[in-house]
Coordinates of C-alpha atoms in Angstrom, one line a residue:
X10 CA -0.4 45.9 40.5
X11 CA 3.4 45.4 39.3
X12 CA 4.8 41.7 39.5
X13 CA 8.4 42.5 37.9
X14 CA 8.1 44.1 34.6
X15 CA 4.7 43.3 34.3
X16 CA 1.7 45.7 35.0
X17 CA -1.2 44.0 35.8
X18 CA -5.0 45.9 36.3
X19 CA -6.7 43.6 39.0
X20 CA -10.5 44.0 39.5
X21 CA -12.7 42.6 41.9
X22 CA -16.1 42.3 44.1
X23 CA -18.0 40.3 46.4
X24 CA -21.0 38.1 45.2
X25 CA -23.7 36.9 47.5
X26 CA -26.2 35.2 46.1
X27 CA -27.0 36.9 42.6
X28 CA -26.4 40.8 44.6
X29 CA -22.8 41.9 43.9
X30 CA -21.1 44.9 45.6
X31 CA -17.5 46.0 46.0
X32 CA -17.5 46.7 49.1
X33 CA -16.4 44.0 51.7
X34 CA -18.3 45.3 54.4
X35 CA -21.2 45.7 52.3
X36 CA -20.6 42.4 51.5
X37 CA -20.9 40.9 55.2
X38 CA -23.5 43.0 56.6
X39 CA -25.6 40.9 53.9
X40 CA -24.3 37.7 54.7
X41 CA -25.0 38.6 58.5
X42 CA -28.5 39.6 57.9
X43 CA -29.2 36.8 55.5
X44 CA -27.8 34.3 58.4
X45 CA -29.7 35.7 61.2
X46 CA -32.9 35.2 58.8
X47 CA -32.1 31.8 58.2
X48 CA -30.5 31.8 54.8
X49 CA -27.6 29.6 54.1
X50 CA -24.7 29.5 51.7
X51 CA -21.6 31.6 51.4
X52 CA -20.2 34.4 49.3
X53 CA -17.4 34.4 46.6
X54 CA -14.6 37.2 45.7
X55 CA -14.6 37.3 42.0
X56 CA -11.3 38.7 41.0
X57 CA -10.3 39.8 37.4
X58 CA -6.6 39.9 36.4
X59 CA -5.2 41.1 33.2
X60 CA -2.3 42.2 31.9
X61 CA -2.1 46.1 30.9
X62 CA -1.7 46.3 26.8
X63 CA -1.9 49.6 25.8
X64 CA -3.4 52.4 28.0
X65 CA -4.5 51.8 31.5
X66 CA -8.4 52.7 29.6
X67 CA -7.8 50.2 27.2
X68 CA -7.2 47.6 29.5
X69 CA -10.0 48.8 31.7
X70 CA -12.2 48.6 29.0
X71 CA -11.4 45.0 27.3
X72 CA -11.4 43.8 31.0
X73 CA -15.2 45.0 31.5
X74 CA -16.2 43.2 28.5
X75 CA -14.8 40.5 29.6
X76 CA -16.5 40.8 33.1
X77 CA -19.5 41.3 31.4
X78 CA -19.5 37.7 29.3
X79 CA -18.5 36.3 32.4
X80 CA -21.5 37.5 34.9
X81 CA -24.5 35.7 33.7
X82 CA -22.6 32.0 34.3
X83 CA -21.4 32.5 37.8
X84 CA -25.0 33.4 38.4
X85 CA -26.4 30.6 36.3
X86 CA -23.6 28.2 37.9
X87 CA -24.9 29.5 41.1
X88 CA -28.3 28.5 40.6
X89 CA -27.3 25.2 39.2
X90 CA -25.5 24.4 42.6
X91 CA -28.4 25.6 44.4
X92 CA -31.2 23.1 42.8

């Protein structure tokens, strides 16, 4: 993604629960069935934005590290919320 002069890589996928996927219909085909079993609570779009520094790899790689320290607090937040 451009925004002026600046390249951006923008990442992103669909949490339900503690399952991720990114694939939106994926995604609500869960949330349906989870509904129609009586489950309740909603989804998220996690979303990942950095600027590209270097190569396009590079970037792709510092931003999965990233993703990677990230993942086990929105699923511990989750379950914190949930309690």
């Amino acid at each position: 993604v451009q925004s002026g002069n600046q390249k951006n890589l923008v990442l992103y996928w669909y949490m339900l629960d503690e399952s991720f996927t990114e694939d939106y219909f994926t995604q609500q085909f869960r949330w349906v069935i989870r509904q129609a079993m009586g489950h309740r609570g909603g989804g998220a779009l996690i979303r990942v934005i950095t600027p590209l520094h270097g190569t396009e790899e590079e970037t792709l790689k510092r931003a999965k590290a990233f993703i990677q320290e990230l993942l086990p607090h929105l699923t511990e937040e989750k379950r914190i919320r949930s309690t």
